[in-house]
Tab-separated table of C-alpha atoms and ligand atoms in Angstrom:
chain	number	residue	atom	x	y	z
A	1	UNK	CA	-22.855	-35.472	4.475
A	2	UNK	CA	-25.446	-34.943	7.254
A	3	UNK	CA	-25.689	-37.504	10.197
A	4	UNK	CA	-27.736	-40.572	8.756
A	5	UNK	CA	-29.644	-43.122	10.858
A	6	UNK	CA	-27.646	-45.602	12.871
A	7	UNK	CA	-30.001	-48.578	11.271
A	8	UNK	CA	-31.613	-48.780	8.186
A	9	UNK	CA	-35.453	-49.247	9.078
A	10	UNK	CA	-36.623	-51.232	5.881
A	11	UNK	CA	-35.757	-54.230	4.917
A	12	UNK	CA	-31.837	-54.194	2.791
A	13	UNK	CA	-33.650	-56.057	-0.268
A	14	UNK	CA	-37.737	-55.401	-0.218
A	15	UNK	CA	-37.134	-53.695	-3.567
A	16	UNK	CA	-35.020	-56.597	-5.055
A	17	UNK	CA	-35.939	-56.791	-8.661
A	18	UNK	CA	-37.897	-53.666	-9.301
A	19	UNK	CA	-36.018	-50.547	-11.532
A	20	UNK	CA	-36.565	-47.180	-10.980
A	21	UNK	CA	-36.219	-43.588	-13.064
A	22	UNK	CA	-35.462	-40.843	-10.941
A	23	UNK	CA	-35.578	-37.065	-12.958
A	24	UNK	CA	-32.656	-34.917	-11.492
A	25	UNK	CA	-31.073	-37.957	-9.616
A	26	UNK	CA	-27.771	-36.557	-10.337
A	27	UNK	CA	-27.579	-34.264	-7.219
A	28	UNK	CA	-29.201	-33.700	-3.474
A	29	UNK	CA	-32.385	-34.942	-2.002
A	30	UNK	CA	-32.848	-37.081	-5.247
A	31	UNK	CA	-29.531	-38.719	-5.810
A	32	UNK	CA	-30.146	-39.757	-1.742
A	33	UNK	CA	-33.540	-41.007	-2.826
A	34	UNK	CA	-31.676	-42.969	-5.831
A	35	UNK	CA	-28.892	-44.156	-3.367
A	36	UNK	CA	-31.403	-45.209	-1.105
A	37	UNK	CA	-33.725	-47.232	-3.897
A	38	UNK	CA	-30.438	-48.963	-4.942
A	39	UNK	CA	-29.333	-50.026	-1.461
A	40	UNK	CA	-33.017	-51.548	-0.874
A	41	UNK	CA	-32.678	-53.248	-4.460
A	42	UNK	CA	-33.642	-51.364	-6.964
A	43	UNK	CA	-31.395	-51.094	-10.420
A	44	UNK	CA	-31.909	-47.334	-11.582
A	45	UNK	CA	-31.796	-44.395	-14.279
A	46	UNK	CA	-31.041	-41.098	-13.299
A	47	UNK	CA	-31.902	-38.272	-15.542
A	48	UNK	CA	-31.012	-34.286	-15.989
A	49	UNK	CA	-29.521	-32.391	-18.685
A	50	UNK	CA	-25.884	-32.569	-17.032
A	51	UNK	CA	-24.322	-35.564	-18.776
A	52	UNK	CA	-21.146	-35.694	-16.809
A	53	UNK	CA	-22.968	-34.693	-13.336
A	54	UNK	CA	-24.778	-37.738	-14.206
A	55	UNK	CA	-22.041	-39.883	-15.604
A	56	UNK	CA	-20.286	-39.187	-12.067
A	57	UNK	CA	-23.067	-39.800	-9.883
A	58	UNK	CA	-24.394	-43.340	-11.348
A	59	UNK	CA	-21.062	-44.223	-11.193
A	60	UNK	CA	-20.348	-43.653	-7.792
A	61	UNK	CA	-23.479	-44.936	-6.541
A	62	UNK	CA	-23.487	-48.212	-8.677
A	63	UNK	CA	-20.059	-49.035	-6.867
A	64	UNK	CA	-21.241	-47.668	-3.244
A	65	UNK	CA	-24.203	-50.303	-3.271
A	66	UNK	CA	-23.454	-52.718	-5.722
A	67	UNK	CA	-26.626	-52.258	-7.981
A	68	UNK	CA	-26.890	-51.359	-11.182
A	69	UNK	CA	-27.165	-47.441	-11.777
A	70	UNK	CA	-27.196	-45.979	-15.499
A	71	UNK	CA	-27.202	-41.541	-16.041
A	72	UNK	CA	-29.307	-40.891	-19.055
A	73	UNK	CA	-29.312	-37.168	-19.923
A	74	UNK	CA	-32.770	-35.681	-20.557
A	75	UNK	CA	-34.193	-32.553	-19.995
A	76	UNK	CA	-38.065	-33.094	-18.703
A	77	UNK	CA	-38.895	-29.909	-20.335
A	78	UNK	CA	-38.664	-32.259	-23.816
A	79	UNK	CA	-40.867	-34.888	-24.047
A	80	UNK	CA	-39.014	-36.711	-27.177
A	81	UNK	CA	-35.774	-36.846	-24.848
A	82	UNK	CA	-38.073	-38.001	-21.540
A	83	UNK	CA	-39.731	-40.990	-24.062
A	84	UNK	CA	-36.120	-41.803	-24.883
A	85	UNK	CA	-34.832	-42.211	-21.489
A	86	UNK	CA	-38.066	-44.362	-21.184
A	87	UNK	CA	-36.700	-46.426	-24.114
A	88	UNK	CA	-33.249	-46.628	-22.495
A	89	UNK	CA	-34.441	-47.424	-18.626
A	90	UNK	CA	-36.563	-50.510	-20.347
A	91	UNK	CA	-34.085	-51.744	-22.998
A	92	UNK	CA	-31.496	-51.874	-20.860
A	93	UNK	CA	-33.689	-53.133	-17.407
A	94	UNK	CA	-36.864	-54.234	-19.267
A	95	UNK	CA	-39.169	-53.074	-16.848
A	96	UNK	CA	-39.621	-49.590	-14.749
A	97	UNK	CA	-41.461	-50.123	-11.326
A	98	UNK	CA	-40.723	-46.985	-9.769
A	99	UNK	CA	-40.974	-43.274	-11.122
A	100	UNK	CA	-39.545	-40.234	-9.232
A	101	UNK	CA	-40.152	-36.919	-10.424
A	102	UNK	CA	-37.483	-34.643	-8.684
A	103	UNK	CA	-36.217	-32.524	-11.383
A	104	UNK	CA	-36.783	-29.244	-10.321
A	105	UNK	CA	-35.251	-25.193	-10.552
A	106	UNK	CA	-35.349	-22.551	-8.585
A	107	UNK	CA	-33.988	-19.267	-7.250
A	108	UNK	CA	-35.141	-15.942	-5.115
A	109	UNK	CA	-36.686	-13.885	-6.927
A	110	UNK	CA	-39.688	-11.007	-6.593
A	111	UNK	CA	-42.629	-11.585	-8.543
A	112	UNK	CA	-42.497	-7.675	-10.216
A	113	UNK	CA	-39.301	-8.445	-11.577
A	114	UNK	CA	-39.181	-11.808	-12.343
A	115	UNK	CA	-38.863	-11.982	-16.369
A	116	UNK	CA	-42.204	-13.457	-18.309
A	117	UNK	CA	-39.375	-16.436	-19.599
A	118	UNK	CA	-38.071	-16.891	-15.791
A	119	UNK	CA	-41.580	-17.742	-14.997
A	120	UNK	CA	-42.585	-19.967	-17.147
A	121	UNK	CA	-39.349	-22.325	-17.153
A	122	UNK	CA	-39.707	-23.044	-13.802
A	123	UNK	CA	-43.253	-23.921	-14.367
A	124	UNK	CA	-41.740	-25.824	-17.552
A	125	UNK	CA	-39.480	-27.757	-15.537
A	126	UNK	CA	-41.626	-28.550	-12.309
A	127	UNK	CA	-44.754	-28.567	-13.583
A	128	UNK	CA	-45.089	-29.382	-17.201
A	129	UNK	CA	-41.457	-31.411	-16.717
A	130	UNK	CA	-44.233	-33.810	-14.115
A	131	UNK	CA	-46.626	-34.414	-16.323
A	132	UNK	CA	-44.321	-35.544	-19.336
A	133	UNK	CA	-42.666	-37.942	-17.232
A	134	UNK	CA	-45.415	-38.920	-15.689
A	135	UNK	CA	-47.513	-39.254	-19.077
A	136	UNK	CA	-44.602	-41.355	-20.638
A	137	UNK	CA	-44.126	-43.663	-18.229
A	138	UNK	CA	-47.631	-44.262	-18.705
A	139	UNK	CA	-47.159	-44.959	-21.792
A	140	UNK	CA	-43.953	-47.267	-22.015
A	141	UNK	CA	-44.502	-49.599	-19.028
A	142	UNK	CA	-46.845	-48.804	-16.123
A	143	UNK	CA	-50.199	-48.178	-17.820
A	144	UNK	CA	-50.056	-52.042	-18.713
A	145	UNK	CA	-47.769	-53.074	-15.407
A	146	UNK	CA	-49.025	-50.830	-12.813
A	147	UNK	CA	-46.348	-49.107	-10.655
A	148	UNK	CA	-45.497	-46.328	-8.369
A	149	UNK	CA	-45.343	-42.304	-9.083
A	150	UNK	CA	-43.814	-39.786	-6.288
A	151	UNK	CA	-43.365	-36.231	-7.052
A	152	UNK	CA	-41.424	-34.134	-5.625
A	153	UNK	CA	-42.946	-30.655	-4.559
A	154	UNK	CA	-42.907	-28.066	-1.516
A	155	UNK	CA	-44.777	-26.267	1.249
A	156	UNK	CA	-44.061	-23.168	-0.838
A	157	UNK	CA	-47.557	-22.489	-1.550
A	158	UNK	CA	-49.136	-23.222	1.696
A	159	UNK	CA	-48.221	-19.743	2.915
A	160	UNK	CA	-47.551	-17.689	-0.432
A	161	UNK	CA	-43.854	-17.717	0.674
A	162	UNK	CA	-42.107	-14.322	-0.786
A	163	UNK	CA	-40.113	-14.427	-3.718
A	164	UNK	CA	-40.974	-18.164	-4.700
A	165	UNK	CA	-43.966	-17.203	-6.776
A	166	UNK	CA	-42.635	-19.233	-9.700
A	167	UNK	CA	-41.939	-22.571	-7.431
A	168	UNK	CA	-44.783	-22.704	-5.314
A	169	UNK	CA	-46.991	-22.186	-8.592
A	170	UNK	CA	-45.487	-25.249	-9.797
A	171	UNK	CA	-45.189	-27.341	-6.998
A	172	UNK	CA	-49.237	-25.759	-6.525
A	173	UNK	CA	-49.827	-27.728	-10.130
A	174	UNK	CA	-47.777	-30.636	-9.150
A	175	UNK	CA	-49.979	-30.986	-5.957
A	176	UNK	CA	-52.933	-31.230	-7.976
A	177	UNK	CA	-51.425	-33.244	-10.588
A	178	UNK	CA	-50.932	-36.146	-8.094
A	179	UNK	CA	-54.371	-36.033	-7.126
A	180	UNK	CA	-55.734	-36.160	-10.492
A	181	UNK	CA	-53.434	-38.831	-11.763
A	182	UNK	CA	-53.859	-40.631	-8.951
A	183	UNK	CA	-57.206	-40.854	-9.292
A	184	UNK	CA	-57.566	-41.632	-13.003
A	185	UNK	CA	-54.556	-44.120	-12.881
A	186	UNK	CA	-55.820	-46.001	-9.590
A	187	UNK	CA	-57.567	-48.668	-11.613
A	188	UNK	CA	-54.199	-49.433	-13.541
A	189	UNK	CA	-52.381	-50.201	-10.419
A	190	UNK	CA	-50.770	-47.556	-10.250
A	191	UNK	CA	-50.349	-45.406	-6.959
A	192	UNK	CA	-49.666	-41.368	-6.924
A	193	UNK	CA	-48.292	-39.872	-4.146
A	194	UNK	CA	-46.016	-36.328	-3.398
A	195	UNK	CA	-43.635	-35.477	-0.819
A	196	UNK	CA	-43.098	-32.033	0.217
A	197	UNK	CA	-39.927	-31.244	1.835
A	198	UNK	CA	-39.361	-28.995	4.272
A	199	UNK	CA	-36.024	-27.181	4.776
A	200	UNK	CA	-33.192	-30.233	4.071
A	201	UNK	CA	-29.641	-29.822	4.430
A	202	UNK	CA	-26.894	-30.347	1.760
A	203	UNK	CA	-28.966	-29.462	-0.573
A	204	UNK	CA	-28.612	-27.035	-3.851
A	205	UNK	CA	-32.141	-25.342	-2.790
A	206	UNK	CA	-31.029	-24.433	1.029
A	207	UNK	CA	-27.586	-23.510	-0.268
A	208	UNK	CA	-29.282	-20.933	-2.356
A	209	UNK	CA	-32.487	-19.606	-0.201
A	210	UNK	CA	-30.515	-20.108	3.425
A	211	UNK	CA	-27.280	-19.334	3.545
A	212	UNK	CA	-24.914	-18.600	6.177
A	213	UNK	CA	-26.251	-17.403	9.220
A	214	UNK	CA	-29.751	-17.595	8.251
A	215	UNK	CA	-29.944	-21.199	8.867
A	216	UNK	CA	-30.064	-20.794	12.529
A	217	UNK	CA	-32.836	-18.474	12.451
A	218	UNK	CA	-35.044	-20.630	10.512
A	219	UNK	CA	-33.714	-23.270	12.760
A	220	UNK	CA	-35.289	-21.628	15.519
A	221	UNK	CA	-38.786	-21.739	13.843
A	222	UNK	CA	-38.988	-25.221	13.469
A	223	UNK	CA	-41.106	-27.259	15.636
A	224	UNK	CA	-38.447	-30.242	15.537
A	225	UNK	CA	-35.323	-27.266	16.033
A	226	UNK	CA	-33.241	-28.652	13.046
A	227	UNK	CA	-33.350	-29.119	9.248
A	228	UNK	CA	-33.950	-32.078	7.675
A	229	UNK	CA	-31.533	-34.752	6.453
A	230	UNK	CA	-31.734	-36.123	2.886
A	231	UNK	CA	-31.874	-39.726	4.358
A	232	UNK	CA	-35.449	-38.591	6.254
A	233	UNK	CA	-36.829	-37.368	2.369
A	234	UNK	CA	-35.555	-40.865	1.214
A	235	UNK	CA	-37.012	-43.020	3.831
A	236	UNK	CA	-39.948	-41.150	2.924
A	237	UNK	CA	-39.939	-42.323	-0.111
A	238	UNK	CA	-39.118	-45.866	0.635
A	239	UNK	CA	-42.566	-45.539	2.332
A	240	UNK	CA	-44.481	-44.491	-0.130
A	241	UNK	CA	-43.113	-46.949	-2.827
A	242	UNK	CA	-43.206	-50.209	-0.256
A	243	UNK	CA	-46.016	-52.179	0.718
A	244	UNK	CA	-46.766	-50.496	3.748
A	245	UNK	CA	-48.499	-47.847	1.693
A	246	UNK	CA	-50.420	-50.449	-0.618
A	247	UNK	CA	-53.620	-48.435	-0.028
A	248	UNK	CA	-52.022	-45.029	-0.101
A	249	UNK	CA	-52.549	-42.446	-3.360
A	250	UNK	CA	-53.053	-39.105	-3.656
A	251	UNK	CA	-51.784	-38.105	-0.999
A	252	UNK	CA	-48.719	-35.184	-0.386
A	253	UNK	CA	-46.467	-36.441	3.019
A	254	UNK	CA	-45.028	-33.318	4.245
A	255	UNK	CA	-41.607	-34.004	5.317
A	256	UNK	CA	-40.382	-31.336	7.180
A	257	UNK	CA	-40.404	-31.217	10.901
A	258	UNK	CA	-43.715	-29.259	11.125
A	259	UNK	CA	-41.609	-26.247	9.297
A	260	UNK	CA	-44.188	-24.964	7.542
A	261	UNK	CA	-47.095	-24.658	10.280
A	262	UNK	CA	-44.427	-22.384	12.387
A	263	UNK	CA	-41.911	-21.115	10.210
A	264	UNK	CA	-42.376	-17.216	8.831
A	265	UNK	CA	-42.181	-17.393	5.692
A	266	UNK	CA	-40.447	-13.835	5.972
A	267	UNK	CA	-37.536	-14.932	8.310
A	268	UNK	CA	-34.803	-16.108	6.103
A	269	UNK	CA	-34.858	-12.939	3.814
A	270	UNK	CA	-35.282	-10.486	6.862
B	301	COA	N1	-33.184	-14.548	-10.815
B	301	COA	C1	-34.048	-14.105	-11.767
B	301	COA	N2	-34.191	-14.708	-12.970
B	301	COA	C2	-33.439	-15.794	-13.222
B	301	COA	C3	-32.523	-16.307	-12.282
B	301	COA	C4	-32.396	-15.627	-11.037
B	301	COA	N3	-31.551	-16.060	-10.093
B	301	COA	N4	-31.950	-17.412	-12.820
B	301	COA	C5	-32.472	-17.560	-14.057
B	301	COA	N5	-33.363	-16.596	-14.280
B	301	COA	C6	-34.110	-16.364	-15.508
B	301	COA	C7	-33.179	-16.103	-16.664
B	301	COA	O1	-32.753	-14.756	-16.648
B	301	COA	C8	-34.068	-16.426	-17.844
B	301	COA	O2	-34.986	-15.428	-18.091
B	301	COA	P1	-34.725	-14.343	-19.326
B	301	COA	O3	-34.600	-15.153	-20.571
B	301	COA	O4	-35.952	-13.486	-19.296
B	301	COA	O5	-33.478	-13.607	-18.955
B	301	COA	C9	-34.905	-17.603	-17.310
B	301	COA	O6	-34.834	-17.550	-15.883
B	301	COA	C10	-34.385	-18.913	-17.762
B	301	COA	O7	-33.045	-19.029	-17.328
B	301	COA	P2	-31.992	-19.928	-18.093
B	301	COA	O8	-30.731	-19.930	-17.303
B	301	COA	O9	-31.942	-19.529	-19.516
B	301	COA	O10	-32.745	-21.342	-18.040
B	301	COA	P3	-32.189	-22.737	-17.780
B	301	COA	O11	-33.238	-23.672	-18.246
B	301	COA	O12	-30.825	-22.945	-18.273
B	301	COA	O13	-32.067	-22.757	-16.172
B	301	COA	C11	-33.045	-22.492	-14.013
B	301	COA	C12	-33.071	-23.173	-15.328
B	301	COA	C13	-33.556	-21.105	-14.255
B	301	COA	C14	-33.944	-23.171	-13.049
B	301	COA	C15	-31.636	-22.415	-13.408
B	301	COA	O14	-31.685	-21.649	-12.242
B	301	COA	C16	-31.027	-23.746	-13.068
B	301	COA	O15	-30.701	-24.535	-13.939
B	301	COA	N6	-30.833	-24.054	-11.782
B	301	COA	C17	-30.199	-25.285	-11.342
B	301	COA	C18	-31.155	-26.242	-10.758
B	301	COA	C19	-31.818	-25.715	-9.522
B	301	COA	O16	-32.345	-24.617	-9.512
B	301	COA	N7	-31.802	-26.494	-8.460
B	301	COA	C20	-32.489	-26.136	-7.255
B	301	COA	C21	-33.697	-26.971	-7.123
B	301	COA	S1	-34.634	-26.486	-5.706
């Protein structure tokens, strides 16, 4: 695991009581944002369609902070199996305070040959995978209770970033889907927000798109010289879902050491 922070900067229990769903909490910057939730609190569902990934994860993390963690395999593609998980999160919790949308796919891959299918499941799983969560959880508990959304999405799009055509369209639509949501859901309590990650370490995504020695020479591009830790994306998070940011929606937090104002977008496939 990266370095984490020598203190914790919020409060150990400022989440004591709330429950949270988090969509691919099984693994990387989303089981860190689940880990983190639990140690501030929170009792939690993780979701993805990798039952014993899951099964593994909530049980480690239940025992690493003493809260209550439950894997509930669902694929957000489906909205029958999302509604379920829904079902699950409040029979077994009776409440859900706190809704993370970080299931997510990806790979390198030019927009003439990506295949018609490739396309659209990554726009199935970011994009249309945000908007069934979201819409259930609307649905089961926070319409009536009021709550907190955060998406997960990217700086992909800001600079058309090569080969990502299918991911930064997505994360594009999940953009505009917090606005939108945030806006039409304000009067229900309930606050919309996105984080975009920059380049994070230890995680699935940078393991694929920078490997080896192209780390340092993305490295290099970065106005704060370093990736990002996992523990930066989740303090984020903590942010966003606390009552610091009590009059914050809408908005996307870029998280990623000014990356994407410097970075090419060329470098790490040079
Ligand atoms: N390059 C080009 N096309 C690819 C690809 C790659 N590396 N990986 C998958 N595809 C294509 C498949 O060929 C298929 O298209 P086809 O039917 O025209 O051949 C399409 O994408 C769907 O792939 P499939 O594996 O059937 O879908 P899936 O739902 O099981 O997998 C993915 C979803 C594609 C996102 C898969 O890469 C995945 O599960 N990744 C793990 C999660 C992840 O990406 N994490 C990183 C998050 S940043």
């Amino acid at each position: 695991m990266p370095e984490t922070r020598p203190h914790a900067v919020f409060r150990p229990d400022f989440l004591d009581g709330r429950v949270a769903l988090v969509t691919g909490g099984g693994t990387g910057i989303c089981r860190g944002i689940t880990e983190a939730l639990l140690r501030h609190g929170c009792r939690a569902v993780i979701t993805s369609r990798k039952a014993d990934v899951l099964a593994r994860a909530a049980a480690e993390m239940t025992e690493a902070t003493g809260r209550t963690c439950l894997g509930v395999p669902a694929d957000v593609r489906k909205p029958d199996e999302v509604e379920a998980a829904f079902d699950r999160t409040l029979e077994a919790f009776g409440r859900v305070d706190i809704v993370i949308n970080g299931a997510a796919g990806n790979f390198l891959a030019p927009a003439a040959t990506l295949s018609y299918n490739a396309f659209r499941t990554v726009m199935e799983i970011d994009a249309l995978g945000t908007f069934n969560v979201s819409k259930a959880a609307f649905t089961k508990y926070l319409g009536a209770h009021g709550g907190n959304i955060v998406n997960i999405s990217a700086t992909l799009h800001y600079k058309g970033t090569p080969l990502q055509t299918h991911p930064g369209s997505a994360k594009a639509a999940v953009d505009a889907m917090t606005r939108h949501l945030a806006v039409e859901w304000g009067a229900a309590g309930i606050r919309v927000n996105a984080i975009a990650p920059g380049p994070i370490d230890e995680t699935e995504g940078m393991k694929r798109l920078a490997p080896g020695d192209v780390k340092q020479k993305v490295e290099r591009q970065i106005p704060l010289g370093r990736f990002g830790r996992i523990d930066e994306i989740a303090d984020a998070t903590l942010f966003l879902v606390s009552d610091a940011a009590t009059y914050i929606t809408g908005t996307v937090l870029v998280v990623d050491g000014g990356a994407w104002m410097t970075m090419s977008s060329l470098v790490p496939w040079e």
